[in-house]
Amino acid sequence: MPDTDQQFTDAARRASEEERAIQRQVDGESRSFGGSGEAARRAGAMQAGARPYPEPPMPGRHLEKPGSEADLEVQPLYDAPFYKGSGKLEGKVALITGGDSGIGRAVAVLFAREGADVAIGYLDEHQDAETTRAAVEKEGRKAILLPGDVAEPAYAPAAVQKTLEAFGRLDILVNNAAFQEHVDDLSQLTEEHFDRTIKTNLYGYFHMAKAAVPHLPNGGAIVMTGSVTGLIGNKDLLDYSMTKGGIHAFARSLSTHLIPKGIRVNVVAPGPVWTPLNPADKAGEDLEQFGASTQMKRPAQPEEIAPAYVFLASPQMSSFITGEILPILGGYAGG
């Protein structure tokens, strides 16, 4: 029998290499199409949270895909120190893809603070994943790490099985892993690039849902990460926007399919959020002005998005909500 753990590790490494190859191809061509124009004018970002959040200009450093949170000059804020848990997910188990960093890490922390143990799915960002595991354990809950590529069909059933072996149950699936790479011109969007986006963002969500559903109980929940791009499109994210719109439609359809089983399915659709996803895509002025086009004139931080996942996962808070898309856009106005 093959070593399945090594199989998934090798698949994750190959996926990372594919992502970096796509990134190099786009980076090599995009400069010839020019930038996005004059930087967004800033008149002061809105700060209405429990603590002040970073605002443009953001650091313009370009990260190598898949992007490590540990390499970011301005670290995303994920620990939500003013958020008080109240047992909303007490005794439950969640499996979160893309759980090593960004939104996934913030969701893992708040789920743990609400009483859940967490299985952390991720590609091969091992340092980030260890940080997330430590953050979950700091909340007094257990965590396991599940490296691998969600685009690989065998990964999903193996990840679910390992979660069941570790915790004895599965109550919540968070489909969050994603691949994104801007292009300045349609001619840059290669077959390999298109395929990687579709396989990660759509096939990955499908495989994970299919593997998880037989084990989710009545009262279980699936929460998917959509995007503002799936609502209004984005001229430089043709493939990514298509997949996010597909996720919205998949969730709405799956929600009605799973009503007889008592499993709710919903989507959180964020606008710009400061995570490794975007520095591993954009660079320079485009990245420095990331989030400036929202009405709040800044990107969200992961800890500002994560409470929505708690809300949609918790039967105490959203038992009559299924098939919905919850936009969190900072007054998003396009761009």
Short mmCIF file of C-alpha atoms in Angstrom, two decimals:
data_model
loop_
_atom_site.label_atom_id
_atom_site.label_comp_id
_atom_site.label_asym_id
_atom_site.label_seq_id
_atom_site.Cartn_x
_atom_site.Cartn_y
_atom_site.Cartn_z
CA MET A 1 0.00 0.00 0.00
CA PRO A 2 1.34 3.46 -0.82
CA ASP A 3 2.08 5.91 1.96
CA THR A 4 -1.01 8.12 1.62
CA ASP A 5 0.40 10.89 3.80
CA GLN A 6 3.44 11.10 1.53
CA GLN A 7 1.11 10.95 -1.48
CA PHE A 8 -0.78 14.03 -0.28
CA THR A 9 2.44 15.82 0.63
CA ASP A 10 3.81 15.16 -2.86
CA ALA A 11 0.53 16.31 -4.44
CA ALA A 12 0.60 19.51 -2.41
CA ARG A 13 4.19 20.17 -3.46
CA ARG A 14 3.26 19.65 -7.13
CA ALA A 15 0.29 21.99 -6.75
CA SER A 16 2.51 24.68 -5.22
CA GLU A 17 4.96 24.27 -8.10
CA GLU A 18 2.10 24.62 -10.60
CA GLU A 19 0.87 27.76 -8.84
CA ARG A 20 4.34 29.30 -8.90
CA ALA A 21 4.71 28.46 -12.59
CA ILE A 22 1.43 30.25 -13.33
CA GLN A 23 2.56 33.19 -11.21
CA ARG A 24 5.90 33.45 -13.06
CA GLN A 25 4.15 33.34 -16.44
CA VAL A 26 1.69 36.09 -15.50
CA ASP A 27 4.32 38.22 -13.77
CA GLY A 28 6.51 38.02 -16.84
CA GLU A 29 3.75 39.29 -19.13
CA SER A 30 1.66 41.64 -17.00
CA ARG A 31 4.19 44.47 -16.91
CA SER A 32 3.78 44.89 -20.65
CA PHE A 33 0.08 45.63 -20.23
CA GLY A 34 0.66 48.43 -17.76
CA GLY A 35 -0.62 49.00 -14.22
CA SER A 36 -4.06 49.80 -12.96
CA GLY A 37 -3.67 53.56 -13.32
CA GLU A 38 -3.52 56.25 -10.69
CA ALA A 39 -3.57 54.96 -7.11
CA ALA A 40 -6.82 55.31 -5.24
CA ARG A 41 -7.06 58.62 -3.42
CA ARG A 42 -7.13 58.15 0.32
CA ALA A 43 -9.08 60.47 2.63
CA GLY A 44 -8.71 58.41 5.77
CA ALA A 45 -9.93 54.89 6.33
CA MET A 46 -12.94 54.09 8.47
CA GLN A 47 -12.00 52.61 11.83
CA ALA A 48 -15.09 51.34 13.61
CA GLY A 49 -13.76 48.16 15.17
CA ALA A 50 -12.47 47.15 18.58
CA ARG A 51 -8.97 48.21 17.55
CA PRO A 52 -7.45 50.17 14.64
CA TYR A 53 -6.67 48.24 11.47
CA PRO A 54 -3.97 48.80 8.82
CA GLU A 55 -4.94 50.98 5.87
CA PRO A 56 -3.36 51.78 2.50
CA PRO A 57 -0.65 52.12 1.50
CA MET A 58 -0.06 48.46 2.31
CA PRO A 59 3.38 46.87 1.81
CA GLY A 60 3.94 46.20 -1.88
CA ARG A 61 6.14 43.11 -1.49
CA HIS A 62 5.22 40.25 -3.83
CA LEU A 63 5.11 36.78 -2.23
CA GLU A 64 5.88 33.50 -3.97
CA LYS A 65 2.80 31.27 -4.25
CA PRO A 66 1.03 29.79 -2.43
CA GLY A 67 2.00 32.61 -0.06
CA SER A 68 3.06 32.35 3.57
CA GLU A 69 1.54 34.55 6.25
CA ALA A 70 4.83 34.41 8.11
CA ASP A 71 6.45 36.33 5.22
CA LEU A 72 4.08 39.30 5.34
CA GLU A 73 5.59 42.56 6.55
CA VAL A 74 2.22 43.64 7.96
CA GLN A 75 0.79 40.59 9.68
CA PRO A 76 -2.94 39.95 9.26
CA LEU A 77 -4.87 40.34 12.49
CA TYR A 78 -6.62 37.08 13.33
CA ASP A 79 -6.75 36.58 17.10
CA ALA A 80 -9.70 38.93 17.81
CA PRO A 81 -8.62 39.70 21.41
CA PHE A 82 -11.90 41.49 22.20
CA TYR A 83 -14.12 38.64 20.97
CA LYS A 84 -15.57 36.67 23.89
CA GLY A 85 -16.60 33.07 23.30
CA SER A 86 -19.87 31.78 24.74
CA GLY A 87 -20.00 28.09 23.82
CA LYS A 88 -21.76 28.55 20.48
CA LEU A 89 -19.87 25.54 19.06
CA GLU A 90 -19.26 23.64 22.28
CA GLY A 91 -18.27 20.02 21.67
CA LYS A 92 -18.34 20.32 17.88
CA VAL A 93 -15.66 19.46 15.33
CA ALA A 94 -14.85 21.58 12.28
CA LEU A 95 -12.77 20.82 9.20
CA ILE A 96 -11.44 24.00 7.57
CA THR A 97 -9.65 23.99 4.21
CA GLY A 98 -7.16 26.78 3.71
CA GLY A 99 -7.06 26.84 7.49
CA ASP A 100 -3.37 27.64 7.85
CA SER A 101 -3.60 31.39 7.30
CA GLY A 102 -5.79 34.37 6.48
CA ILE A 103 -9.54 33.93 6.92
CA GLY A 104 -9.12 30.21 7.60
CA ARG A 105 -6.80 30.84 10.55
CA ALA A 106 -9.10 33.47 12.05
CA VAL A 107 -12.08 31.12 11.68
CA ALA A 108 -10.14 28.29 13.35
CA VAL A 109 -9.31 30.52 16.31
CA LEU A 110 -12.88 31.73 16.84
CA PHE A 111 -14.32 28.24 16.36
CA ALA A 112 -11.94 27.04 19.08
CA ARG A 113 -12.90 29.95 21.31
CA GLU A 114 -16.52 28.87 20.89
CA GLY A 115 -15.66 25.30 21.95
CA ALA A 116 -14.84 23.40 18.73
CA ASP A 117 -11.90 21.16 17.91
CA VAL A 118 -10.45 21.89 14.48
CA ALA A 119 -8.94 19.94 11.58
CA ILE A 120 -6.77 22.30 9.55
CA GLY A 121 -6.55 21.54 5.84
CA TYR A 122 -3.82 23.34 3.91
CA LEU A 123 -1.49 22.96 0.93
CA ASP A 124 2.14 23.00 2.09
CA GLU A 125 2.57 26.15 4.18
CA HIS A 126 3.72 24.12 7.18
CA GLN A 127 5.00 27.01 9.29
CA ASP A 128 1.71 28.87 8.95
CA ALA A 129 -0.23 25.70 9.78
CA GLU A 130 1.78 25.13 12.94
CA THR A 131 1.04 28.69 14.02
CA THR A 132 -2.66 28.07 13.52
CA ARG A 133 -2.54 24.81 15.45
CA ALA A 134 -0.79 26.58 18.33
CA ALA A 135 -3.44 29.33 18.27
CA VAL A 136 -6.24 26.75 18.47
CA GLU A 137 -4.52 24.93 21.32
CA LYS A 138 -4.06 28.24 23.13
CA GLU A 139 -7.87 28.44 23.18
CA GLY A 140 -7.94 25.11 25.00
CA ARG A 141 -9.08 22.99 22.04
CA LYS A 142 -7.41 20.30 19.92
CA ALA A 143 -6.19 20.65 16.34
CA ILE A 144 -4.78 18.35 13.68
CA LEU A 145 -2.98 19.28 10.46
CA LEU A 146 -4.04 17.87 7.09
CA PRO A 147 -1.61 18.95 4.33
CA GLY A 148 -2.60 18.22 0.75
CA ASP A 149 -4.18 19.56 -2.41
CA VAL A 150 -7.99 19.89 -2.37
CA ALA A 151 -7.94 19.56 -6.15
CA GLU A 152 -6.76 15.96 -5.71
CA PRO A 153 -9.93 13.80 -5.51
CA ALA A 154 -8.42 11.40 -2.97
CA TYR A 155 -7.59 14.19 -0.52
CA ALA A 156 -11.15 14.95 0.63
CA PRO A 157 -12.18 11.48 1.84
CA ALA A 158 -8.78 11.02 3.50
CA ALA A 159 -9.05 14.39 5.28
CA VAL A 160 -12.55 13.58 6.50
CA GLN A 161 -11.47 10.11 7.66
CA LYS A 162 -8.50 11.52 9.59
CA THR A 163 -10.79 14.07 11.23
CA LEU A 164 -13.16 11.30 12.31
CA GLU A 165 -10.27 9.21 13.63
CA ALA A 166 -8.89 12.13 15.63
CA PHE A 167 -12.12 13.52 17.06
CA GLY A 168 -14.81 10.89 16.51
CA ARG A 169 -17.19 13.21 14.67
CA LEU A 170 -17.55 16.01 12.12
CA ASP A 171 -20.12 18.78 12.53
CA ILE A 172 -18.90 21.67 10.36
CA LEU A 173 -17.13 21.89 7.00
CA VAL A 174 -15.62 25.21 6.00
CA ASN A 175 -14.68 25.22 2.30
CA ASN A 176 -12.17 28.06 2.14
CA ALA A 177 -9.06 27.04 0.13
CA ALA A 178 -8.58 29.08 -3.05
CA PHE A 179 -6.25 29.90 -5.93
CA GLN A 180 -6.20 33.40 -7.44
CA GLU A 181 -3.97 35.11 -10.00
CA HIS A 182 -4.82 38.38 -11.77
CA VAL A 183 -4.22 38.80 -15.50
CA ASP A 184 -4.12 42.11 -17.35
CA ASP A 185 -5.26 40.63 -20.67
CA LEU A 186 -7.32 37.60 -21.70
CA SER A 187 -4.35 36.31 -23.72
CA GLN A 188 -2.48 35.74 -20.45
CA LEU A 189 -5.07 33.30 -19.12
CA THR A 190 -3.56 29.97 -20.10
CA GLU A 191 -5.23 26.56 -20.03
CA GLU A 192 -3.01 25.56 -17.09
CA HIS A 193 -3.92 28.70 -15.15
CA PHE A 194 -7.65 28.27 -15.85
CA ASP A 195 -7.50 24.60 -14.91
CA ARG A 196 -5.72 25.24 -11.60
CA THR A 197 -8.32 27.84 -10.59
CA ILE A 198 -11.27 25.61 -11.48
CA LYS A 199 -9.77 22.51 -9.86
CA THR A 200 -8.95 24.28 -6.58
CA ASN A 201 -11.96 26.56 -6.20
CA LEU A 202 -14.76 24.39 -7.60
CA TYR A 203 -13.62 20.77 -7.71
CA GLY A 204 -12.06 21.21 -4.28
CA TYR A 205 -15.33 22.47 -2.76
CA PHE A 206 -17.27 19.68 -4.46
CA HIS A 207 -14.90 16.92 -3.33
CA MET A 208 -14.88 18.17 0.27
CA ALA A 209 -18.67 18.51 0.47
CA LYS A 210 -19.22 15.09 -1.05
CA ALA A 211 -16.84 13.47 1.43
CA ALA A 212 -18.15 15.35 4.47
CA VAL A 213 -21.94 15.14 3.99
CA PRO A 214 -22.37 11.45 4.92
CA HIS A 215 -20.80 12.21 8.31
CA LEU A 216 -22.47 15.53 9.14
CA PRO A 217 -25.30 15.21 11.67
CA ASN A 218 -28.71 16.83 11.69
CA GLY A 219 -27.81 20.38 12.76
CA GLY A 220 -24.49 20.23 10.93
CA ALA A 221 -23.32 23.07 8.71
CA ILE A 222 -21.27 23.79 5.62
CA VAL A 223 -19.91 27.31 5.24
CA MET A 224 -18.19 28.25 1.99
CA THR A 225 -15.99 31.22 1.16
CA GLY A 226 -17.36 33.11 -1.81
CA SER A 227 -16.33 36.59 -2.92
CA VAL A 228 -17.54 39.97 -4.04
CA THR A 229 -16.07 38.97 -7.41
CA GLY A 230 -18.71 36.26 -7.63
CA LEU A 231 -21.39 38.91 -7.14
CA ILE A 232 -20.22 41.69 -9.46
CA GLY A 233 -17.28 40.20 -11.39
CA ASN A 234 -13.76 41.52 -11.81
CA LYS A 235 -12.17 42.38 -15.15
CA ASP A 236 -8.76 41.00 -14.15
CA LEU A 237 -10.04 37.89 -12.34
CA LEU A 238 -12.10 36.23 -15.05
CA ASP A 239 -11.52 32.65 -13.90
CA TYR A 240 -11.56 33.38 -10.17
CA SER A 241 -14.78 35.40 -10.42
CA MET A 242 -16.41 32.59 -12.38
CA THR A 243 -15.49 30.05 -9.71
CA LYS A 244 -16.75 32.27 -6.90
CA GLY A 245 -20.06 32.75 -8.70
CA GLY A 246 -20.12 28.98 -9.11
CA ILE A 247 -19.55 28.54 -5.38
CA HIS A 248 -22.52 30.80 -4.66
CA ALA A 249 -24.73 28.75 -6.98
CA PHE A 250 -23.37 25.45 -5.65
CA ALA A 251 -24.13 26.48 -2.07
CA ARG A 252 -27.65 27.61 -2.87
CA SER A 253 -28.36 24.37 -4.73
CA LEU A 254 -26.69 22.15 -2.14
CA SER A 255 -28.63 23.86 0.64
CA THR A 256 -31.96 22.73 -0.78
CA HIS A 257 -30.54 19.26 -1.48
CA LEU A 258 -29.49 18.86 2.16
CA ILE A 259 -32.57 20.24 3.91
CA PRO A 260 -33.97 16.71 4.42
CA LYS A 261 -30.74 15.83 6.27
CA GLY A 262 -30.93 18.91 8.50
CA ILE A 263 -27.62 20.30 7.19
CA ARG A 264 -27.44 24.02 6.49
CA VAL A 265 -25.24 25.44 3.69
CA ASN A 266 -24.29 29.11 3.45
CA VAL A 267 -21.63 31.41 1.98
CA VAL A 268 -19.58 34.30 3.29
CA ALA A 269 -18.67 36.61 0.39
CA PRO A 270 -15.91 39.01 1.49
CA GLY A 271 -14.53 42.00 -0.30
CA PRO A 272 -10.79 42.74 0.00
CA VAL A 273 -9.22 40.99 3.01
CA TRP A 274 -5.55 41.28 4.00
CA THR A 275 -4.30 37.69 3.69
CA PRO A 276 -1.37 36.00 1.88
CA LEU A 277 -3.66 35.36 -1.13
CA ASN A 278 -3.30 38.88 -2.52
CA PRO A 279 0.42 39.57 -1.91
CA ALA A 280 0.99 36.23 -3.67
CA ASP A 281 -0.92 37.69 -6.62
CA LYS A 282 -0.43 41.46 -6.85
CA ALA A 283 2.68 43.57 -6.40
CA GLY A 284 3.85 47.16 -6.17
CA GLU A 285 1.28 49.94 -6.47
CA ASP A 286 -1.61 47.55 -7.07
CA LEU A 287 -0.90 45.84 -3.77
CA GLU A 288 -0.13 49.06 -1.92
CA GLN A 289 -3.63 50.33 -2.72
CA PHE A 290 -5.31 47.01 -1.87
CA GLY A 291 -8.68 47.71 -0.27
CA ALA A 292 -8.57 51.44 -0.96
CA SER A 293 -11.53 51.20 -3.34
CA THR A 294 -13.93 50.13 -0.60
CA GLN A 295 -16.05 52.83 0.99
CA MET A 296 -14.10 52.25 4.21
CA LYS A 297 -10.90 52.84 2.21
CA ARG A 298 -9.04 49.85 3.63
CA PRO A 299 -9.04 46.05 3.41
CA ALA A 300 -10.72 43.96 6.09
CA GLN A 301 -8.63 41.98 8.52
CA PRO A 302 -9.39 38.26 8.93
CA GLU A 303 -10.69 38.74 12.46
CA GLU A 304 -13.36 41.09 11.09
CA ILE A 305 -14.64 38.36 8.76
CA ALA A 306 -14.41 35.29 11.00
CA PRO A 307 -17.44 36.07 13.25
CA ALA A 308 -19.68 35.61 10.20
CA TYR A 309 -18.50 32.00 9.97
CA VAL A 310 -19.30 31.47 13.65
CA PHE A 311 -22.76 32.93 13.04
CA LEU A 312 -23.47 30.64 10.08
CA ALA A 313 -21.97 27.54 11.72
CA SER A 314 -23.77 27.89 15.04
CA PRO A 315 -27.25 26.33 15.33
CA GLN A 316 -28.03 28.72 18.18
CA MET A 317 -27.54 31.70 15.88
CA SER A 318 -28.61 30.70 12.38
CA SER A 319 -30.86 27.64 12.55
CA PHE A 320 -33.33 29.18 10.06
CA ILE A 321 -30.68 30.34 7.59
CA THR A 322 -29.62 28.20 4.65
CA GLY A 323 -28.75 28.89 1.02
CA GLU A 324 -27.77 32.48 1.79
CA ILE A 325 -24.82 34.57 0.67
CA LEU A 326 -23.55 37.00 3.30
CA PRO A 327 -21.53 39.83 1.71
CA ILE A 328 -18.94 41.57 3.93
CA LEU A 329 -17.67 44.30 1.68
CA GLY A 330 -16.73 47.37 3.70
CA GLY A 331 -19.15 49.39 1.60
CA TYR A 332 -17.48 47.95 -1.50
CA ALA A 333 -17.82 50.22 -4.53
CA GLY A 334 -16.02 48.23 -7.22
CA GLY A 335 -12.45 48.24 -8.45
#
